[in-house]
Tab-separated table of C-alpha atoms and ligand atoms in Angstrom:
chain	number	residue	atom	x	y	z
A	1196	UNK	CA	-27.588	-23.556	15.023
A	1197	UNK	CA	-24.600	-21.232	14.557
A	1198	UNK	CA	-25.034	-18.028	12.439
A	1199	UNK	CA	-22.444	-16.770	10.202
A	1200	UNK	CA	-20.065	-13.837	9.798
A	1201	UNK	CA	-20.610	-11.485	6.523
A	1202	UNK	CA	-17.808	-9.822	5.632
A	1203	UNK	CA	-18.619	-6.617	3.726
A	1204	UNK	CA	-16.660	-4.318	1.572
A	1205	UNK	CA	-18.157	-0.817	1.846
A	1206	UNK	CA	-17.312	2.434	-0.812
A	1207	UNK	CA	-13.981	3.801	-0.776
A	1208	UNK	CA	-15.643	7.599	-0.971
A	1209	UNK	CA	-18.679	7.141	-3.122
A	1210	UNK	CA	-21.942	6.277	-1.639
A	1211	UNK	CA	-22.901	5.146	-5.380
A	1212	UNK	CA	-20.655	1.901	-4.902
A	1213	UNK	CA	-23.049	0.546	-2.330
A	1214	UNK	CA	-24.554	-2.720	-3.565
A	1215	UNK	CA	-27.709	-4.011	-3.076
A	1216	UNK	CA	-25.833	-7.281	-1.539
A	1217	UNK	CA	-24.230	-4.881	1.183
A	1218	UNK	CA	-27.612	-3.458	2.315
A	1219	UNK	CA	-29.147	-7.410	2.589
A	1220	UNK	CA	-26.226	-8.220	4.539
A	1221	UNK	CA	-26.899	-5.327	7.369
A	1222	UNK	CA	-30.456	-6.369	6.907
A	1223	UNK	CA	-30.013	-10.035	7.928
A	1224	UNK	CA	-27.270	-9.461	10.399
A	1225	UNK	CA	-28.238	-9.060	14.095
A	1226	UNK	CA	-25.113	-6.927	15.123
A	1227	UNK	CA	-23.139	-5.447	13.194
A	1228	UNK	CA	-19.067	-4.936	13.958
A	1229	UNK	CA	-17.211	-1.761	13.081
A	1230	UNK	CA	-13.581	-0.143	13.093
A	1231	UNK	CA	-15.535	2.765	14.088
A	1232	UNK	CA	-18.835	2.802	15.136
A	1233	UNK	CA	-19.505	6.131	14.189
A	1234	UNK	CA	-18.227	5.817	10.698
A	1235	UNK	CA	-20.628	2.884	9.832
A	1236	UNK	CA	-23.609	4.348	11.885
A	1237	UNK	CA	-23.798	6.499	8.718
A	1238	UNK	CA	-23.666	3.909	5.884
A	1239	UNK	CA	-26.768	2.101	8.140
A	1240	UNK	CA	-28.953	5.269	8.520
A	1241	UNK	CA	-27.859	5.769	4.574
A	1242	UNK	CA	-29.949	2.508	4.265
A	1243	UNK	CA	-32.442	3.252	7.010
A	1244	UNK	CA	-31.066	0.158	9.005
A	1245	UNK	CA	-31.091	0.280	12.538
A	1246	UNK	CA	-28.728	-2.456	14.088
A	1247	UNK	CA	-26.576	-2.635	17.639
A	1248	UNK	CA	-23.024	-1.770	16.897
A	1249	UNK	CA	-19.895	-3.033	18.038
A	1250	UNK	CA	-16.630	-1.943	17.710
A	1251	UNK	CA	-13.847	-4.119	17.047
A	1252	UNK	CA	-10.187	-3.555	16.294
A	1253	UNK	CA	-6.994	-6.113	15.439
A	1254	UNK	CA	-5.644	-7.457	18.258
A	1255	UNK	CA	-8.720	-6.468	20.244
A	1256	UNK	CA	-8.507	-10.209	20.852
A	1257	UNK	CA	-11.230	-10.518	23.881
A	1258	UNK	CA	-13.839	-8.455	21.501
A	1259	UNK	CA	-13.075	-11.458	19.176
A	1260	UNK	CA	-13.481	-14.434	21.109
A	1261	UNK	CA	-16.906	-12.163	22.045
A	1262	UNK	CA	-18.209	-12.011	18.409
A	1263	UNK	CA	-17.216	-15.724	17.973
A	1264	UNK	CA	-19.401	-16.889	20.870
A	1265	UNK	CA	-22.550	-14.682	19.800
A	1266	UNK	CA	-22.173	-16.097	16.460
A	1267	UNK	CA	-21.844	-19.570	17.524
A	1268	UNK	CA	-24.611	-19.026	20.131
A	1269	UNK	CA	-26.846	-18.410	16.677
A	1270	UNK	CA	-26.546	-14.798	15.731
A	1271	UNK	CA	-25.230	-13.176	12.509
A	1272	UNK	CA	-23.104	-10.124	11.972
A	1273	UNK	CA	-21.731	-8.046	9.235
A	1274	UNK	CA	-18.350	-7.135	9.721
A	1275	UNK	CA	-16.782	-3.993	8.084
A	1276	UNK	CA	-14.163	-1.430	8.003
A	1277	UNK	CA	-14.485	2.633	7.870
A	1278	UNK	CA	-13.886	2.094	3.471
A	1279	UNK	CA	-13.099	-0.577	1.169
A	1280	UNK	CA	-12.591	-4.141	2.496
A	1281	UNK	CA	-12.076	-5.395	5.493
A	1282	UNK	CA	-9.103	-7.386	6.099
A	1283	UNK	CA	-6.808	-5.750	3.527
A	1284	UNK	CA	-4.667	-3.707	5.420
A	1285	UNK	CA	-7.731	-3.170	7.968
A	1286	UNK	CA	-9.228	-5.203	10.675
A	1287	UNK	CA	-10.801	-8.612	10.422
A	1288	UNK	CA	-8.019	-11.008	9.292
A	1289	UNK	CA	-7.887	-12.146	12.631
A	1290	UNK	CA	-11.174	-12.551	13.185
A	1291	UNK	CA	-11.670	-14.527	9.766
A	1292	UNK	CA	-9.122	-17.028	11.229
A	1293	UNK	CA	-11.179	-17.327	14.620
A	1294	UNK	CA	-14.121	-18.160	12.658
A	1295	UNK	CA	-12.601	-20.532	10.357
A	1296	UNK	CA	-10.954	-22.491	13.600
A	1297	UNK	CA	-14.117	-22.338	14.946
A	1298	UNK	CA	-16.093	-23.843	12.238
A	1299	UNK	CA	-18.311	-20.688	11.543
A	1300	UNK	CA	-19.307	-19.858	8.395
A	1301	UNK	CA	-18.444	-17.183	6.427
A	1302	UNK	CA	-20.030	-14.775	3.638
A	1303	UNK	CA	-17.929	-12.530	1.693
A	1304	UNK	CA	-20.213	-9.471	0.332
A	1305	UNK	CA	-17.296	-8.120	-2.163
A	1306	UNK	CA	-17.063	-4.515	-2.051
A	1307	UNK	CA	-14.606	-1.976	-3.628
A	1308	UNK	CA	-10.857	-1.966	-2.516
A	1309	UNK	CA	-8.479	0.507	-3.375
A	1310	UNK	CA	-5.365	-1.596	-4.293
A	1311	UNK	CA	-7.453	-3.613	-7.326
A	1312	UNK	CA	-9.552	0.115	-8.007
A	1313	UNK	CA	-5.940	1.430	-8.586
A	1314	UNK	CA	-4.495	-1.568	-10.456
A	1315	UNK	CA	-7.451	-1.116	-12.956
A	1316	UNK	CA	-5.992	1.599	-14.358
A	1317	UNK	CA	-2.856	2.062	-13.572
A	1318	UNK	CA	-1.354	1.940	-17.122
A	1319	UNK	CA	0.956	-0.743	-15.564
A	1320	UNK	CA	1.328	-4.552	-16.067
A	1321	UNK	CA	-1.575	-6.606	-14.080
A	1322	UNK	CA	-0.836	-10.110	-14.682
A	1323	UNK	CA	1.083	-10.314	-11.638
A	1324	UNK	CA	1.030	-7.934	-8.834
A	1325	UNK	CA	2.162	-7.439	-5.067
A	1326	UNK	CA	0.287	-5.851	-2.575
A	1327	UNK	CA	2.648	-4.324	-0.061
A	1328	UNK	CA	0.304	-1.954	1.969
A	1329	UNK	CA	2.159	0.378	3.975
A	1330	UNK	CA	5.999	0.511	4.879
A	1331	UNK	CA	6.303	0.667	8.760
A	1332	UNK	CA	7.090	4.080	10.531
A	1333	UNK	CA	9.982	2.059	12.141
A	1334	UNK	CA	13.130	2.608	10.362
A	1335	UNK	CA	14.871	-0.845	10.352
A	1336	UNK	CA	11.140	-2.541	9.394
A	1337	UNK	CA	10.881	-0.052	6.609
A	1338	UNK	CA	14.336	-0.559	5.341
A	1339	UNK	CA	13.993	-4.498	5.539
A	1340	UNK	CA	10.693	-4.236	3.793
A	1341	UNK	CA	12.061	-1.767	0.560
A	1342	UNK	CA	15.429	-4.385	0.214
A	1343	UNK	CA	13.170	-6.881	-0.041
A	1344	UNK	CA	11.065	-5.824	-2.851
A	1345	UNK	CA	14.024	-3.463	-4.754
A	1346	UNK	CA	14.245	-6.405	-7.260
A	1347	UNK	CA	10.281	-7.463	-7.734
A	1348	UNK	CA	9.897	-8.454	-10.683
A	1349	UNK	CA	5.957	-8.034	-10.108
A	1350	UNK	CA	3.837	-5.199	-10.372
A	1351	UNK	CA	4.108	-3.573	-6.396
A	1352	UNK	CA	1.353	-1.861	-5.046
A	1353	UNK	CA	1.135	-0.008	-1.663
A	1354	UNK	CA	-0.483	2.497	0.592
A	1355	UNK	CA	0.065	5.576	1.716
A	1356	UNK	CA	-0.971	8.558	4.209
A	1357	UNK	CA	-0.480	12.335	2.701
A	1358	UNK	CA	2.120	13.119	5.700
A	1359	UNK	CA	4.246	10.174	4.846
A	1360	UNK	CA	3.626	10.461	1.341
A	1361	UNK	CA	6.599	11.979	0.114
A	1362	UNK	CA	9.600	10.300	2.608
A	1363	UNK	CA	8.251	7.190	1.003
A	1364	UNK	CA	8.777	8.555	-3.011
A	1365	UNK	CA	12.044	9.710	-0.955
A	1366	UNK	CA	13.030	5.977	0.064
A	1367	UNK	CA	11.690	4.889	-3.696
A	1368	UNK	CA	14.140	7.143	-5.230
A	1369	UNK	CA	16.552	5.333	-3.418
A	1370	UNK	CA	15.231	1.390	-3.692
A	1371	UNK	CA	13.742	1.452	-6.926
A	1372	UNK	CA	15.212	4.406	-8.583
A	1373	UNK	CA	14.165	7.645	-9.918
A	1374	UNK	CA	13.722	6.204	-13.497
A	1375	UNK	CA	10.747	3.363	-12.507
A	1376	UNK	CA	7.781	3.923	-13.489
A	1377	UNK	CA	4.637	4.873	-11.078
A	1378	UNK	CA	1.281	5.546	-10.714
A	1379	UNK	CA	-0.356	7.814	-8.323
A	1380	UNK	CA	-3.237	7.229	-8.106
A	1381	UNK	CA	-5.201	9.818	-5.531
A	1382	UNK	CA	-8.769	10.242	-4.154
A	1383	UNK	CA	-10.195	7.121	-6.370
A	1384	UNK	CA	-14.045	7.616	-6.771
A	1385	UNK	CA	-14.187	11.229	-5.054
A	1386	UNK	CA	-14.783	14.353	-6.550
A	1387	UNK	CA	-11.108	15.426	-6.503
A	1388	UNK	CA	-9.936	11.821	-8.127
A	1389	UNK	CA	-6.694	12.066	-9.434
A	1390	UNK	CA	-4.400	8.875	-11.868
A	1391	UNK	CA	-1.078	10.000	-13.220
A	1392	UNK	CA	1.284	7.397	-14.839
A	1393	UNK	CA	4.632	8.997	-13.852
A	1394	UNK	CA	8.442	7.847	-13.123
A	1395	UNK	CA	9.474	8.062	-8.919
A	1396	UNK	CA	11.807	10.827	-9.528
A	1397	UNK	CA	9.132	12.947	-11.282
A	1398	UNK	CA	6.628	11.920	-8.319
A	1399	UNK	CA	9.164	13.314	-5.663
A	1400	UNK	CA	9.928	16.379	-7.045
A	1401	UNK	CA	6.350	17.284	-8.393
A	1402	UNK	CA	5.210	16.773	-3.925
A	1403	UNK	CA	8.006	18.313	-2.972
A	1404	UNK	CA	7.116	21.129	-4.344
A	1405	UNK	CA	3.302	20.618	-3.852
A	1406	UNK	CA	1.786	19.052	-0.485
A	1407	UNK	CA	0.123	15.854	-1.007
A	1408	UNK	CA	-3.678	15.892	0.145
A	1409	UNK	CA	-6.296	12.993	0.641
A	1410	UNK	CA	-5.381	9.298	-0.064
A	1411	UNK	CA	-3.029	7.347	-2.103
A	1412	UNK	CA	-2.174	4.208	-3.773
A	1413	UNK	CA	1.070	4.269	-5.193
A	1414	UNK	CA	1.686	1.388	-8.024
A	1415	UNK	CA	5.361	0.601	-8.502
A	1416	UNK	CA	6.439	-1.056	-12.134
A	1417	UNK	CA	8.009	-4.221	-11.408
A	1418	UNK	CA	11.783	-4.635	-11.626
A	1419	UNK	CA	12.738	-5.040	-15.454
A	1420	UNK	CA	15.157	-8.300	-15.982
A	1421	UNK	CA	18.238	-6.607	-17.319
A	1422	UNK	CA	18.266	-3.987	-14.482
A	1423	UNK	CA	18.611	-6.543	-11.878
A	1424	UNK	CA	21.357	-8.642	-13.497
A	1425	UNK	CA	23.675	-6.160	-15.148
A	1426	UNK	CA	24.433	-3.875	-12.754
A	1427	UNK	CA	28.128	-3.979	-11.611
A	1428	UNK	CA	30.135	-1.599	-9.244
A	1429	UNK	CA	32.633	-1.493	-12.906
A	1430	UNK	CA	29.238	-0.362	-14.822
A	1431	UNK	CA	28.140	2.291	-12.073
A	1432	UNK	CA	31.845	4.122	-11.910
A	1433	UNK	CA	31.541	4.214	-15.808
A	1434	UNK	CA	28.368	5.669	-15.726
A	1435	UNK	CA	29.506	7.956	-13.227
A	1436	UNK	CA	32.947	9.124	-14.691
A	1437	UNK	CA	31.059	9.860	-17.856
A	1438	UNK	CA	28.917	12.458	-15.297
A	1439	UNK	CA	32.027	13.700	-13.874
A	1440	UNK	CA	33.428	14.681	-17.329
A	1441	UNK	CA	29.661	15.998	-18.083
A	1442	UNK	CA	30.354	18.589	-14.954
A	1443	UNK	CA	28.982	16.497	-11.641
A	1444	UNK	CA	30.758	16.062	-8.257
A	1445	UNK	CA	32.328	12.315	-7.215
A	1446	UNK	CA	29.912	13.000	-4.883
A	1447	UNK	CA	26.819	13.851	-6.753
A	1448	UNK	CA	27.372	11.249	-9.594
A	1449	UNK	CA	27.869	8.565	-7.170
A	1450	UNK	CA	24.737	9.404	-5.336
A	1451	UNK	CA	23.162	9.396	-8.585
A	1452	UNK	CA	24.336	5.893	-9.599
A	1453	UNK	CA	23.441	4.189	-7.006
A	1454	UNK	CA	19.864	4.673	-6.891
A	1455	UNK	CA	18.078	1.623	-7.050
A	1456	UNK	CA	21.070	-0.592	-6.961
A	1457	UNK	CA	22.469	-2.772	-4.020
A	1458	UNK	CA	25.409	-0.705	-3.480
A	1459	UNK	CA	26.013	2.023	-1.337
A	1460	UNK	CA	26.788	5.616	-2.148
A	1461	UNK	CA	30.464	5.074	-0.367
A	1462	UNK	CA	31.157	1.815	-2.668
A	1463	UNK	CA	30.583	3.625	-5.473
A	1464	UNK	CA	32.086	6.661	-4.403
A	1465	UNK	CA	35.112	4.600	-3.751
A	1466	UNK	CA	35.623	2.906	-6.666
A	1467	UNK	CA	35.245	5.750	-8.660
A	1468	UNK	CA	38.402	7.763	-6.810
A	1469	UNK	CA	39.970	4.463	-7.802
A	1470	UNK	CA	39.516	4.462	-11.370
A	1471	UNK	CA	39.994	8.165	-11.188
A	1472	UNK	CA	43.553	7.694	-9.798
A	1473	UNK	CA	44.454	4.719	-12.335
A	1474	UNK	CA	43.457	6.908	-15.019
A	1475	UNK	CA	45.957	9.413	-14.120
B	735	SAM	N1	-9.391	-1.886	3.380
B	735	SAM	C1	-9.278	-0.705	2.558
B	735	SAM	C2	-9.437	-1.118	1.086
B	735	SAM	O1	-9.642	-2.276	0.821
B	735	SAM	O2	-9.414	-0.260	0.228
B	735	SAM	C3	-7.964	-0.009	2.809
B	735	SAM	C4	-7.834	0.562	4.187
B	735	SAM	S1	-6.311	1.310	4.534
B	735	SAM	C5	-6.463	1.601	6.278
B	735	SAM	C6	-6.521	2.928	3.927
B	735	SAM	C7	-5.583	3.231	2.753
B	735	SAM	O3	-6.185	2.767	1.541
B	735	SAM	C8	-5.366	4.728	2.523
B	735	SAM	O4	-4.297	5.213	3.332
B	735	SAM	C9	-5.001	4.762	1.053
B	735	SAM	O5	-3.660	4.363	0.855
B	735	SAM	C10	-5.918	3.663	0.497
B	735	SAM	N2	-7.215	4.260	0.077
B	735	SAM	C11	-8.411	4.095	0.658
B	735	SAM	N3	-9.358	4.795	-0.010
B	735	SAM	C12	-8.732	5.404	-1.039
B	735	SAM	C13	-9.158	6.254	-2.089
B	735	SAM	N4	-10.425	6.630	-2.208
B	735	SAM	N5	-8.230	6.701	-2.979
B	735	SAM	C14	-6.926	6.322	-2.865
B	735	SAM	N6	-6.479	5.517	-1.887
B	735	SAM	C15	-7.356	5.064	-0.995
């Protein structure tokens, strides 16, 4: 008879969210399969559980088809990330659509995540929500992926690295605007835990000024109704001739404008030097 695959959520940083459920599972399991073996070796001596290891990565497709037989063959396994859940933006989805194909069953052993440990208290609508996990490194993916959710009307939730941390407020200034609201939420269940219900703008300037350190989840208010349907390139040159007469450059108030619209800084720009020189 075939054994079956847990699939275990494990602490995001506190050794006080492991479950009783999560120990029973390493327990039962006669292998268990890692992102990194030497990450989970220390969650099983933390339990005094002694189990063979294997290490398995997405797209580590021949590891895979390797699990799938042992488990088929009768054995059991826990599968698990370094923190939080496997699958969600970590290895396993792949593997959880072997095992369904394959008629294996499988035990979820829910753990914490990050994303829904953010949501919680976010300050921000939860009804509906997005999880976007992280923009690509790759310019044209990235871009792609921020025009596609600049008008979400949903709650948007991603991840993010300290290093890349602020080029991505950077690209939210510009997709979403500095005026939408965020939450930062940093280091969830560690010592230096850190949840501040802030606006993009006031997000960028506060890390570029301080360097961002340890792990984030960045929650992104959803696009507001009115934003997404009134915005012409006649309201933006208003808006930005009344920051001309205020003192601003064409340049600077057309920069400004634009955030978090659809048009470009050289529309705007341009049809402000227009109205400028009908005016006159
Ligand atoms: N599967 C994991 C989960 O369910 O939480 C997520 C793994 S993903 C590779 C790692 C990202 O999750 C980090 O870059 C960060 O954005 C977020 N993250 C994980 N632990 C966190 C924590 N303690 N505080 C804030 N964000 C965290």
């Amino acid at each position: 008879m075939a054994g079956k695959i847990f699939i275990v959520g494990t602490p995001i940083g506190n050794l006080g969210d492991l479950t009783p459920r999560m120990r029973r599972a390493f327990e039962e399991s006669d292998f268990v399969v890692a992102e990194d073996t030497r990450v989970t070796v220390k969650l099983l001596n933390h339990f005094g559980i002694k189990k063979p290891l294997l290490s398995y990565y997405e797209h580590n497709f021949s590891k895979g088809d390797l699990i799938i037989d042992r488990v088929l063959a009768g054995e059991s396994c826990a599968v698990c990330s370094d923190a939080g859940t496997p699958c969600i933006s970590d290895p396993g989805e792949i593997l959880v659509k072997q095992a369904h194909r394959a008629g294996i069953k499988l035990v979820p052993i829910p753990g914490p995540s990050a994303v829904i440990t953010a949501l919680s208290v976010s300050g921000q609508d939860t009804g509906r929500f997005t999880f976007e996990g992280f923009l690509s490194v790759v310019k044209k993916q990235r871009i792609e992926h921020l025009k596609d959710v600049q008008y979400e009307k949903r709650t948007m939730i991603f991840y993010e690295a300290p290093h890349k941390l602020l080029r991505t407020l950077g690209d939210f200034c510009e997709y979403f605007g500095r005026e939408r609201k965020l939450t930062v939420a940093r280091e969830l269940t560690k010592l230096h835990e850190e949840i501040k219900l802030t606006t993009v703008g006031e997000a960028y300037d506060y890390y570029s000024e301080n360097t961002p350190k340890g792990e984030f989840v960045l929650i992104v208010e959803g696009c507001k109704k009115a934003e997404s349907e009134e915005i012409t390139l006649d309201s933006l040159t208003q808006k930005a001739l009344a920051l001309i007469d205020g003192g601003a450059s064409v340049s600077e108030a057309a920069k400004t404008v634009r955030s978090g619209t659809p048009f470009s800084k050289s529309e705007v720009y341009k049809a402000i030097q227009n109205q400028r020189e009908n005016r006159q």
